[in-house]
Coordinates of C-alpha atoms in Angstrom, one line a residue:
M1 CA 261.3 225.4 30.8
K2 CA 261.9 228.1 28.1
K3 CA 259.2 230.4 27.4
T4 CA 257.9 230.2 23.9
R5 CA 257.9 233.5 21.9
E6 CA 254.5 234.8 21.1
I7 CA 254.0 235.2 17.4
A8 CA 251.3 237.5 16.2
S9 CA 248.8 235.8 14.0
P10 CA 248.3 236.9 10.5
R11 CA 244.9 238.2 11.5
Q12 CA 246.4 240.4 14.2
R13 CA 249.1 241.6 11.9
S14 CA 246.6 242.5 9.3
K15 CA 244.5 244.5 11.8
G16 CA 247.5 246.4 13.0
T17 CA 248.8 247.1 9.5
K18 CA 245.4 248.3 8.4
A19 CA 245.1 250.7 11.3
V20 CA 248.6 252.1 10.6
T21 CA 247.8 252.3 6.8
H22 CA 244.5 254.1 7.6
R23 CA 246.3 256.7 9.7
L24 CA 249.0 257.2 7.1
N25 CA 246.4 257.6 4.4
R26 CA 244.6 260.2 6.4
L27 CA 247.9 262.0 7.1
R28 CA 248.7 262.1 3.4
K29 CA 245.2 263.2 2.5
H30 CA 245.1 266.1 5.0
A31 CA 248.8 267.2 4.5
Q32 CA 247.7 269.5 1.7
P33 CA 244.1 270.5 2.1
G34 CA 242.0 270.3 -1.0
R35 CA 244.6 268.3 -2.9
E36 CA 244.8 264.5 -3.2
P37 CA 248.4 263.2 -3.6
D38 CA 249.3 263.2 -7.3
G39 CA 245.8 264.3 -8.0
P40 CA 243.9 267.5 -8.9
R41 CA 244.3 270.7 -7.0
A42 CA 240.6 270.6 -5.8
S43 CA 237.4 268.8 -6.5
E44 CA 235.1 270.2 -9.0
A45 CA 232.6 271.1 -6.3
T46 CA 235.1 273.2 -4.5
K47 CA 234.8 277.0 -5.0
Q48 CA 237.7 278.6 -6.8
D49 CA 240.0 281.6 -6.0
V50 CA 238.6 281.9 -2.5
V51 CA 239.4 285.1 -0.6
L52 CA 237.9 285.9 2.8
D53 CA 237.8 289.4 4.3
C54 CA 238.5 289.2 8.1
G55 CA 238.5 292.9 8.9
W56 CA 242.3 293.1 9.7
G57 CA 243.1 291.8 6.2
R58 CA 242.1 288.9 3.9
L59 CA 242.8 285.2 3.9
L60 CA 243.7 283.7 0.5
F61 CA 243.1 280.0 0.4
A62 CA 245.9 279.0 -1.9
Q63 CA 244.7 275.5 -2.6
T64 CA 241.6 276.9 -4.3
F65 CA 243.7 279.0 -6.8
S66 CA 244.2 277.4 -10.2
D67 CA 247.7 279.0 -10.8
D68 CA 250.3 281.2 -9.1
D69 CA 249.6 284.2 -11.3
K70 CA 246.1 284.6 -10.0
L71 CA 247.3 284.2 -6.4
L72 CA 250.0 286.8 -6.8
S73 CA 247.5 289.2 -8.5
E74 CA 245.2 288.9 -5.6
L75 CA 248.0 289.5 -3.1
R76 CA 248.8 292.7 -4.9
E77 CA 245.3 293.9 -4.1
E78 CA 246.1 294.2 -0.4
A79 CA 244.5 297.3 1.2
P80 CA 246.6 299.9 3.0
S81 CA 247.2 299.2 6.8
S82 CA 246.0 295.6 6.3
R83 CA 247.7 292.2 6.5
D84 CA 246.7 289.7 3.9
I85 CA 247.8 286.0 4.2
A86 CA 248.0 283.4 1.6
F87 CA 247.6 280.1 3.4
Y88 CA 248.1 276.5 2.3
V89 CA 250.7 277.5 -0.3
R90 CA 251.8 274.1 -1.7
D91 CA 255.1 275.2 -3.3
P92 CA 256.1 278.4 -1.5
H93 CA 259.6 278.3 -3.1
V94 CA 258.1 278.5 -6.6
L95 CA 255.7 281.3 -5.6
L96 CA 258.5 283.3 -4.0
S97 CA 260.6 283.0 -7.2
R98 CA 257.9 284.8 -9.1
A99 CA 258.0 288.0 -7.0
P100 CA 260.9 287.9 -4.5
Q101 CA 260.8 291.7 -4.0
E102 CA 257.0 291.7 -3.1
I103 CA 256.4 288.7 -1.0
F104 CA 258.1 286.6 1.7
L105 CA 257.7 283.2 3.5
D106 CA 256.0 283.8 6.8
P107 CA 258.2 282.5 9.6
S108 CA 255.4 280.6 11.3
H109 CA 254.7 277.0 12.1
T110 CA 251.4 275.3 11.2
Y111 CA 249.7 273.1 13.8
R112 CA 246.7 270.8 13.4
L113 CA 244.2 269.4 15.9
D114 CA 242.4 266.2 14.8
L115 CA 238.8 266.6 15.8
W116 CA 238.0 262.9 15.3
T117 CA 240.2 262.1 18.3
Y118 CA 239.8 265.3 20.3
R119 CA 238.2 265.0 23.8
A120 CA 236.3 267.9 25.3
N121 CA 237.4 269.2 28.7
T122 CA 234.7 269.2 31.4
R123 CA 236.6 271.6 33.7
R124 CA 234.6 274.8 33.8
T125 CA 235.9 278.4 33.6
R126 CA 236.0 280.5 36.7
G127 CA 235.4 284.3 36.5
I128 CA 234.9 284.4 32.8
T129 CA 232.2 283.5 30.3
I130 CA 233.1 282.2 26.8
R131 CA 230.4 283.1 24.3
R132 CA 229.8 284.0 20.6
L133 CA 230.2 287.6 19.5
S134 CA 226.8 289.3 19.7
S135 CA 227.2 293.0 19.2
E136 CA 229.3 295.8 17.8
A137 CA 230.3 296.6 21.4
D138 CA 231.9 293.1 21.4
G139 CA 233.7 294.0 18.2
E140 CA 235.1 297.1 20.0
G141 CA 236.2 294.9 22.9
I142 CA 238.0 292.6 20.4
N143 CA 239.9 295.5 19.0
R144 CA 240.9 296.6 22.5
V145 CA 242.4 293.2 23.1
Y146 CA 244.1 293.2 19.7
A147 CA 245.6 296.7 20.4
A148 CA 246.9 295.6 23.8
C149 CA 248.5 292.6 22.1
G150 CA 250.1 294.6 19.3
M151 CA 247.9 293.0 16.6
V152 CA 246.3 294.6 13.5
Q153 CA 242.9 295.8 14.5
I154 CA 239.6 295.1 12.6
R155 CA 238.4 298.1 10.6
S156 CA 235.5 300.0 12.2
D157 CA 232.9 299.1 9.5
F158 CA 233.5 295.4 9.4
F159 CA 230.9 294.1 11.8
S160 CA 228.2 296.4 10.6
S161 CA 228.8 295.6 6.9
E162 CA 226.8 293.1 4.9
R163 CA 228.8 289.9 4.5
D164 CA 228.4 286.2 4.6
E165 CA 228.9 285.3 8.2
R166 CA 228.3 281.5 8.0
S167 CA 231.9 280.6 7.7
L168 CA 233.3 283.0 10.3
T169 CA 232.9 282.4 14.0
Y170 CA 234.0 284.7 16.8
F171 CA 234.2 283.7 20.4
V172 CA 235.0 286.2 23.1
A173 CA 235.9 285.8 26.8
Q174 CA 234.1 288.2 29.0
D175 CA 235.2 289.0 32.6
D176 CA 232.2 288.2 34.8
A177 CA 233.1 291.0 37.3
S178 CA 233.8 293.9 35.0
G179 CA 231.9 292.8 31.9
E180 CA 235.0 293.6 29.7
I181 CA 236.1 291.5 26.8
V182 CA 239.5 290.0 27.8
G183 CA 240.1 287.4 25.1
T184 CA 239.0 286.3 21.7
V185 CA 239.5 283.7 19.0
T186 CA 238.3 283.5 15.4
G187 CA 237.4 280.3 13.5
I188 CA 236.8 279.7 9.8
D189 CA 234.7 276.8 8.6
H190 CA 236.3 275.7 5.3
Q191 CA 233.4 273.5 4.4
R192 CA 230.9 276.4 4.6
L193 CA 233.4 278.8 2.9
F194 CA 234.4 276.9 -0.2
N195 CA 233.0 273.3 0.1
D196 CA 236.3 271.9 1.4
P197 CA 236.5 268.2 0.4
D198 CA 238.6 267.6 3.5
R199 CA 236.0 269.2 5.8
G200 CA 238.6 271.3 7.5
A201 CA 238.6 274.5 9.6
S202 CA 241.2 277.0 10.9
L203 CA 241.8 279.0 14.0
W204 CA 243.0 282.6 13.8
C205 CA 243.8 285.6 16.1
L206 CA 243.8 283.9 19.5
A207 CA 244.4 286.8 21.8
V208 CA 244.2 287.4 25.6
H209 CA 244.4 290.8 27.1
P210 CA 247.8 291.2 28.9
Q211 CA 245.9 292.5 32.0
A212 CA 243.4 289.7 32.2
R213 CA 243.4 288.3 35.8
Q214 CA 241.9 284.8 35.3
P215 CA 244.3 281.9 34.3
G216 CA 243.7 279.6 31.3
I217 CA 241.6 282.0 29.1
G218 CA 243.5 281.1 26.0
E219 CA 243.1 277.4 26.5
H220 CA 239.3 277.7 27.2
L221 CA 238.9 279.8 23.9
V222 CA 240.8 277.2 21.9
R223 CA 238.7 274.3 23.4
K224 CA 235.5 276.2 22.8
L225 CA 236.3 276.7 19.1
A226 CA 237.4 273.0 18.7
E227 CA 234.2 271.7 20.3
H228 CA 232.2 274.1 18.1
F229 CA 233.8 272.7 14.9
Q230 CA 233.6 269.1 16.2
A231 CA 229.8 269.5 16.7
R232 CA 229.7 270.6 13.0
G233 CA 231.3 267.3 12.0
L234 CA 234.5 268.9 10.7
S235 CA 237.7 266.9 10.6
Y236 CA 240.5 269.1 11.9
V237 CA 241.5 272.6 12.9
D238 CA 244.6 274.2 11.6
L239 CA 246.4 277.3 12.9
S240 CA 249.5 279.3 12.2
V241 CA 251.8 280.5 15.0
M242 CA 255.1 282.4 15.0
H243 CA 258.0 280.1 15.3
D244 CA 259.3 281.8 18.5
N245 CA 256.0 282.1 20.3
T246 CA 257.0 279.5 22.9
L247 CA 254.0 280.1 25.2
A248 CA 251.4 279.7 22.5
I249 CA 253.2 276.6 21.0
G250 CA 253.3 275.1 24.5
L251 CA 249.6 275.5 24.8
Y252 CA 248.8 274.0 21.4
E253 CA 251.1 271.0 22.0
K254 CA 249.4 270.5 25.4
L255 CA 246.1 270.3 23.6
N256 CA 247.6 267.7 21.2
F257 CA 248.0 269.9 18.1
R258 CA 250.8 268.5 15.8
R259 CA 253.1 270.2 13.4
M260 CA 252.1 270.1 9.7
P261 CA 254.2 270.9 6.6
L262 CA 252.0 273.8 5.6
F263 CA 253.1 277.3 4.6
A264 CA 251.9 280.9 4.4
I265 CA 253.0 283.8 2.2
K266 CA 252.6 287.5 3.0
R267 CA 253.3 290.8 1.2
K268 CA 256.3 292.9 2.1
N269 CA 254.6 295.9 3.8
A270 CA 255.2 298.2 6.8
I271 CA 253.2 295.9 9.1
N272 CA 255.3 292.8 8.2
E273 CA 258.7 294.6 8.0
K274 CA 260.2 293.0 11.1
F275 CA 259.6 289.5 9.6
F276 CA 261.5 290.0 6.3
A277 CA 263.9 292.9 6.8
M278 CA 267.3 292.7 8.6
P279 CA 266.4 293.2 12.3
H280 CA 268.1 296.0 14.4
Q281 CA 271.1 294.7 16.3
S282 CA 270.1 294.0 19.9
Y283 CA 266.4 294.6 19.1
D284 CA 265.2 291.6 21.1
A285 CA 266.9 293.0 24.2
L286 CA 264.8 296.2 24.2
N287 CA 261.9 296.4 26.6
P288 CA 258.4 297.0 25.2
Y289 CA 258.5 300.8 25.9
A290 CA 261.6 301.2 23.7
R291 CA 260.5 298.7 21.1
L292 CA 257.2 300.4 20.4
I293 CA 259.1 303.6 19.5
V294 CA 261.7 301.8 17.5
D295 CA 259.0 300.0 15.5
E296 CA 257.2 303.3 14.7
A297 CA 260.4 305.0 13.6
T298 CA 261.3 302.0 11.4
R299 CA 257.9 302.1 9.7
R300 CA 258.5 305.8 8.9
G301 CA 261.8 305.2 7.3
I302 CA 263.8 306.8 10.2
H303 CA 267.2 305.3 10.9
V304 CA 267.5 303.5 14.2
D305 CA 270.8 302.9 16.1
I306 CA 270.3 301.0 19.3
T307 CA 273.1 302.3 21.6
D308 CA 272.3 300.3 24.8
A309 CA 269.5 297.8 24.5
E310 CA 269.4 296.8 28.1
G311 CA 268.9 300.4 29.2
G312 CA 266.4 301.2 26.5
F313 CA 268.7 303.7 24.7
F314 CA 268.6 304.3 20.9
R315 CA 269.4 307.1 18.5
L316 CA 266.9 308.2 15.7
S317 CA 268.2 309.9 12.6
H318 CA 266.2 311.4 9.7
G319 CA 267.5 313.9 7.2
G320 CA 269.9 316.1 9.0
R321 CA 268.4 315.6 12.4
S322 CA 269.6 313.1 15.0
I323 CA 268.1 312.6 18.5
H324 CA 269.2 310.3 21.3
C325 CA 266.4 308.7 23.4
R326 CA 265.8 306.5 26.3
E327 CA 262.3 305.1 25.7
S328 CA 260.1 308.2 25.7
L329 CA 262.8 310.4 27.2
S330 CA 264.6 312.3 24.5
E331 CA 267.2 315.1 24.2
L332 CA 264.3 317.5 23.7
T333 CA 263.6 317.2 27.5
S334 CA 266.0 319.5 29.3
G335 CA 268.1 318.5 32.3
V336 CA 266.2 321.1 34.3
A337 CA 262.8 319.7 33.5
M338 CA 264.0 316.2 34.3
S339 CA 265.4 317.3 37.7
I340 CA 262.0 318.9 38.5
C341 CA 260.2 315.7 37.8
D342 CA 262.8 313.7 39.7
D343 CA 262.1 315.5 43.0
K344 CA 258.4 315.1 43.9
A345 CA 258.5 318.0 46.4
I346 CA 259.8 320.4 43.7
T347 CA 257.3 319.1 41.2
R348 CA 254.5 319.8 43.6
R349 CA 255.7 323.4 44.2
M350 CA 256.1 324.1 40.5
V351 CA 252.6 322.9 39.5
S352 CA 251.0 324.5 42.6
A353 CA 252.4 327.9 41.4
A354 CA 250.7 327.2 38.1
G355 CA 247.4 326.9 39.8
L356 CA 247.0 323.1 40.0
V357 CA 245.3 321.6 43.1
V358 CA 247.9 319.7 45.2
P359 CA 247.5 317.6 48.4
D360 CA 248.9 318.8 51.7
Q361 CA 252.4 317.5 52.1
M362 CA 255.4 317.5 54.5
E363 CA 258.9 316.1 54.5
V364 CA 259.8 313.7 57.3
G365 CA 262.3 315.1 59.8
E366 CA 263.3 314.6 63.4
D367 CA 260.1 316.1 64.8
H368 CA 258.0 313.0 65.6
Q369 CA 255.3 315.1 67.1
A370 CA 254.9 316.9 63.8
I371 CA 254.6 313.6 62.0
Q372 CA 252.0 312.4 64.4
A373 CA 250.1 315.7 64.2
F374 CA 250.1 315.4 60.3
L375 CA 248.6 311.9 60.6
E376 CA 246.0 313.0 63.0
K377 CA 245.0 316.0 60.9
H378 CA 244.4 313.9 57.7
G379 CA 243.6 310.5 59.1
K380 CA 245.0 308.7 56.1
L381 CA 248.4 309.2 54.4
V382 CA 250.5 308.3 51.4
I383 CA 254.2 307.8 52.1
K384 CA 256.6 308.1 49.2
P385 CA 260.4 308.7 48.6
A386 CA 261.1 312.2 47.4
R387 CA 263.0 310.7 44.5
G388 CA 262.2 307.4 42.8
E389 CA 260.2 305.7 40.1
Q390 CA 258.2 302.6 39.2
G391 CA 256.2 302.7 42.5
R392 CA 259.2 301.6 44.6
G393 CA 258.9 302.6 48.3
I394 CA 255.3 304.0 48.1
S395 CA 252.7 303.1 50.7
V396 CA 249.1 304.2 50.3
G397 CA 246.3 304.5 52.9
I398 CA 248.4 304.5 56.1
T399 CA 246.2 305.2 59.2
A400 CA 248.2 303.9 62.2
A401 CA 251.4 305.1 63.8
D402 CA 253.1 301.8 63.7
A403 CA 252.3 301.3 60.1
L404 CA 253.5 304.8 59.4
E405 CA 257.0 304.0 60.9
E406 CA 257.3 300.9 58.8
A407 CA 256.2 302.8 55.6
I408 CA 258.8 305.5 56.3
A409 CA 261.5 302.9 56.7
S410 CA 260.5 301.3 53.5
A411 CA 260.6 304.6 51.6
R412 CA 264.0 305.4 53.0
Q413 CA 265.4 302.3 51.3
V414 CA 264.7 304.1 48.0
C415 CA 265.6 307.7 49.1
D416 CA 266.9 309.3 52.3
R417 CA 264.2 312.1 51.9
V418 CA 260.7 310.9 52.6
L419 CA 257.4 312.7 52.0
L420 CA 254.1 312.4 53.8
E421 CA 251.0 313.4 51.8
A422 CA 247.3 313.6 52.5
C423 CA 245.6 310.7 50.9
F424 CA 242.9 311.6 48.4
E425 CA 240.4 308.7 48.0
G426 CA 239.7 308.0 44.4
Q427 CA 241.2 306.6 41.2
D428 CA 244.7 307.0 39.8
L429 CA 244.5 308.8 36.4
R430 CA 247.5 309.0 34.1
L431 CA 247.5 311.6 31.3
V432 CA 250.2 311.4 28.6
I433 CA 251.0 314.8 27.3
I434 CA 253.1 315.1 24.1
D435 CA 253.9 318.6 22.7
Y436 CA 251.6 320.0 25.4
T437 CA 248.6 318.1 24.0
L438 CA 246.7 315.2 25.4
V439 CA 247.5 311.9 23.6
A440 CA 246.1 309.3 26.0
A441 CA 244.4 309.1 29.4
A442 CA 243.9 306.0 31.4
I443 CA 242.8 304.9 34.9
R444 CA 245.4 302.8 36.6
L445 CA 244.0 300.2 39.0
P446 CA 245.9 298.5 41.8
P447 CA 246.7 294.7 41.4
R448 CA 243.8 292.4 42.2
I449 CA 243.4 288.7 42.3
I450 CA 240.3 286.5 42.1
G451 CA 240.0 283.5 44.4
D452 CA 239.3 280.0 43.0
G453 CA 238.3 278.3 46.3
R454 CA 241.5 276.1 46.2
S455 CA 244.6 278.2 46.0
R456 CA 246.4 280.3 48.6
I457 CA 246.7 284.0 48.0
A458 CA 250.5 283.7 47.6
S459 CA 249.9 281.2 44.8
L460 CA 247.3 283.3 43.1
I461 CA 249.6 286.3 43.2
E462 CA 252.5 284.3 41.8
K463 CA 250.3 283.0 38.9
Q464 CA 249.1 286.5 38.1
S465 CA 252.7 287.9 38.3
R466 CA 253.8 285.3 35.8
R467 CA 251.1 286.3 33.3
R468 CA 251.9 290.0 33.8
E469 CA 255.6 289.4 33.3
A470 CA 255.0 287.4 30.1
A471 CA 252.6 290.1 28.8
T472 CA 255.0 293.1 29.6
G473 CA 258.4 291.6 28.7
G474 CA 259.2 291.2 32.4
E475 CA 258.3 294.8 33.2
S476 CA 255.4 294.1 35.6
R477 CA 255.3 291.9 38.7
I478 CA 253.4 292.0 42.0
P479 CA 256.0 292.2 44.9
L480 CA 255.6 290.0 47.9
D481 CA 256.7 292.5 50.5
A482 CA 255.7 294.4 53.6
E483 CA 253.3 296.6 51.6
T484 CA 251.5 293.5 50.2
D485 CA 251.3 292.0 53.8
R486 CA 249.9 295.3 55.2
C487 CA 247.3 295.6 52.4
L488 CA 246.1 292.0 53.0
A489 CA 246.1 292.4 56.8
E490 CA 243.7 295.4 56.5
Q491 CA 241.3 292.9 54.9
S492 CA 241.9 290.3 57.7
L493 CA 243.9 288.2 55.1
D494 CA 247.4 286.9 54.7
L495 CA 249.4 285.1 52.0
D496 CA 248.3 281.7 53.3
T497 CA 244.5 282.5 53.2
V498 CA 242.5 280.5 50.6
P499 CA 239.8 282.9 49.4
D500 CA 236.4 281.7 48.2
E501 CA 235.8 281.2 44.5
G502 CA 235.1 284.5 42.8
M503 CA 236.3 286.6 45.7
E504 CA 238.2 289.7 44.4
I505 CA 241.1 290.9 46.6
T506 CA 243.2 294.1 46.2
V507 CA 246.7 293.0 47.1
R508 CA 248.4 296.4 46.9
K509 CA 247.0 299.9 47.0
A510 CA 249.5 301.6 44.7
A511 CA 248.4 301.4 41.1
N512 CA 251.8 301.5 39.5
L513 CA 252.1 299.2 36.5
H514 CA 255.5 298.0 37.4
T515 CA 254.1 296.5 40.7
G516 CA 251.3 294.7 39.0
G517 CA 248.7 297.4 38.4
S518 CA 246.5 297.4 35.3
I519 CA 245.4 300.2 33.0
H520 CA 242.1 301.1 31.4
D521 CA 241.8 303.7 28.6
V522 CA 239.5 306.8 29.3
T523 CA 240.8 309.1 26.6
D524 CA 237.4 309.7 25.0
T525 CA 235.6 310.4 28.3
V526 CA 238.1 312.3 30.5
H527 CA 236.9 315.7 31.7
P528 CA 238.3 318.8 29.8
D529 CA 239.4 320.4 33.1
L530 CA 241.6 317.4 33.9
V531 CA 243.2 317.7 30.5
D532 CA 243.7 321.4 31.0
A533 CA 245.4 320.8 34.4
A534 CA 247.8 318.2 32.9
C535 CA 248.7 320.5 30.0
R536 CA 249.3 323.4 32.4
A537 CA 251.5 321.1 34.5
A538 CA 253.6 320.2 31.4
R539 CA 254.0 323.9 30.5
A540 CA 255.0 324.8 34.1
I541 CA 257.7 322.2 34.1
N542 CA 258.5 323.0 30.4
I543 CA 258.6 319.4 29.4
P544 CA 257.5 318.2 25.9
V545 CA 256.7 314.6 26.9
V546 CA 255.3 313.8 30.3
G547 CA 253.0 311.5 32.2
V548 CA 250.9 313.5 34.6
D549 CA 249.3 311.6 37.5
L550 CA 246.1 312.9 39.1
M551 CA 243.9 311.4 41.8
V552 CA 240.3 311.8 40.7
R553 CA 236.8 310.8 42.0
D554 CA 235.8 310.0 38.4
P555 CA 237.7 310.7 35.2
A556 CA 234.5 312.2 33.8
L557 CA 234.3 314.8 36.7
A558 CA 236.4 317.9 37.2
D559 CA 237.7 317.5 40.8
Y560 CA 241.3 316.2 41.3
V561 CA 244.5 316.5 43.1
F562 CA 247.9 316.5 41.5
I563 CA 250.2 313.6 42.5
E564 CA 253.4 313.6 40.3
A565 CA 254.9 314.0 36.8
N566 CA 256.9 311.2 35.1
E567 CA 259.5 312.4 32.6
R568 CA 259.6 309.0 30.9
P569 CA 256.1 307.7 30.6
G570 CA 255.5 304.2 29.3
L571 CA 253.9 304.8 25.9
A572 CA 253.3 301.1 25.3
N573 CA 250.8 301.0 28.1
H574 CA 248.3 303.2 26.2
E575 CA 247.7 301.4 22.9
P576 CA 245.6 301.8 20.8
Q577 CA 246.1 305.5 21.4
P578 CA 248.8 306.9 19.0
T579 CA 251.4 307.6 21.6
A580 CA 254.4 306.4 19.6
A581 CA 253.2 308.1 16.5
S582 CA 252.8 311.4 18.4
F583 CA 256.2 311.0 19.9
I584 CA 257.9 310.5 16.6
E585 CA 256.0 313.5 15.1
L586 CA 257.4 315.6 17.9
L587 CA 260.9 314.5 17.2
F588 CA 260.6 314.6 13.4
P589 CA 257.7 316.8 12.3
G590 CA 256.1 315.7 9.1
S591 CA 258.0 312.4 8.9
R592 CA 256.5 309.9 6.5
T593 CA 253.6 307.9 8.1
A594 CA 253.2 304.2 7.8
V595 CA 251.7 302.8 4.6

């Protein structure tokens, strides 16, 4: 018997049609906040010409402006070193036609989360606490995160100034172990700010420190803000994200944000230049260390010619002067100075003659008894190739003869000459010296992971490596090699161990950033004697730009031993210190500063 085709009843059709119609009406209503289709720009109760100071710049809510002339006039009031944003611009093509030399269409997508259908996540965070901003110290922590992410920072007087805080909400992610702020997000309640008839909100400045160890910090911050606004009875949360920020877009789509046809306009200024000016050829292929310097040169009006992007080479020209660079290594550094830094044994002899404290050292030869005697004398050794960079082939804290042989073999894969050095227990301090003056100082910590009670150490390392790679443009990753195995074995662990939740594990002893280490700024607290030692080392080598590595008990104390000098220090690792600006000033004294 044939099956009869089920036919929806009129009542069923009506119900479905009404549901679809309701959703479409809501979509139309919220497509342009503050404006009904074919209706007035805003309700009479809505405040007009709304501008909100966010510390890094101002947000101009375009739907509250009565005409484009007022909006343009307000954009022209942008303060120096700030980034103002006109958001919810209904007809951006019309506004652009009014001032094409002054403003540009921001190449960002807008996404929206519907709070009526949002479901909170019950999974708790591990190792971090998400909370409201509560002190000026939190504000300083936010700026450290912004600086590490290359974002415009909040001016120093913002959090202490008198202002209406009802519409602005800051959440921070705090590392439970270190107490440091490792992430932040800002929310704006449109209802409280200008009596928004759509009861909307927006999310701004989601940022997670590139060296944060815990996974999922960005997702937890977004969820916290969404739940906060949901509890206030708001309808939606909007955000603006760069069109090519695939990681962020992936997160927002995972949380059910959807694209919206909304636009933002910004002023053509030095901060925004890369978004509206013709980009340098091969710019995207540069690593972060070269890109930082190229950006600074471009802001100063210095001509940039990228000669080999993959290698980090570029030529800077200004006036009648032209200098070829490879990241922070320039033609001002002589071949002699570079060769001194290249050989760690020679570097040690040069700085020792200048009066610096150096560790006991010997070169590995055929005399195995001498090697064993050196180990017995010092008890703990550092093994390193005489020539090499980026931490390759270095083993730290060797105490046993069999481990010593393995470490020597590992170092010989990098260089035939291998050095043994007395191990100085302490912290790895990098001092960046430019033009024989300290520009930045930072403690470098070896890579560490935090157990979650479920994952193997190998999995935790892989997750952290992916985050470090993403944050550094592929420059940092924790190797899974013999040195990692040895470091874990000393703690009675291996790659298959599942550590307890919250257990912190050092997976390598070398603190090099290219092998997963992290960096923590101490420029304001470093002891003057350590600064003096680093400057004397630079003068002894006669090198204008150098990263001097010392082992110290504490950066605030005077005792140290010299480790090595790097002729091409990574300046991007030390923001917000003005490393790139100091480098460009060295190359082109008096060059125009950014406006």
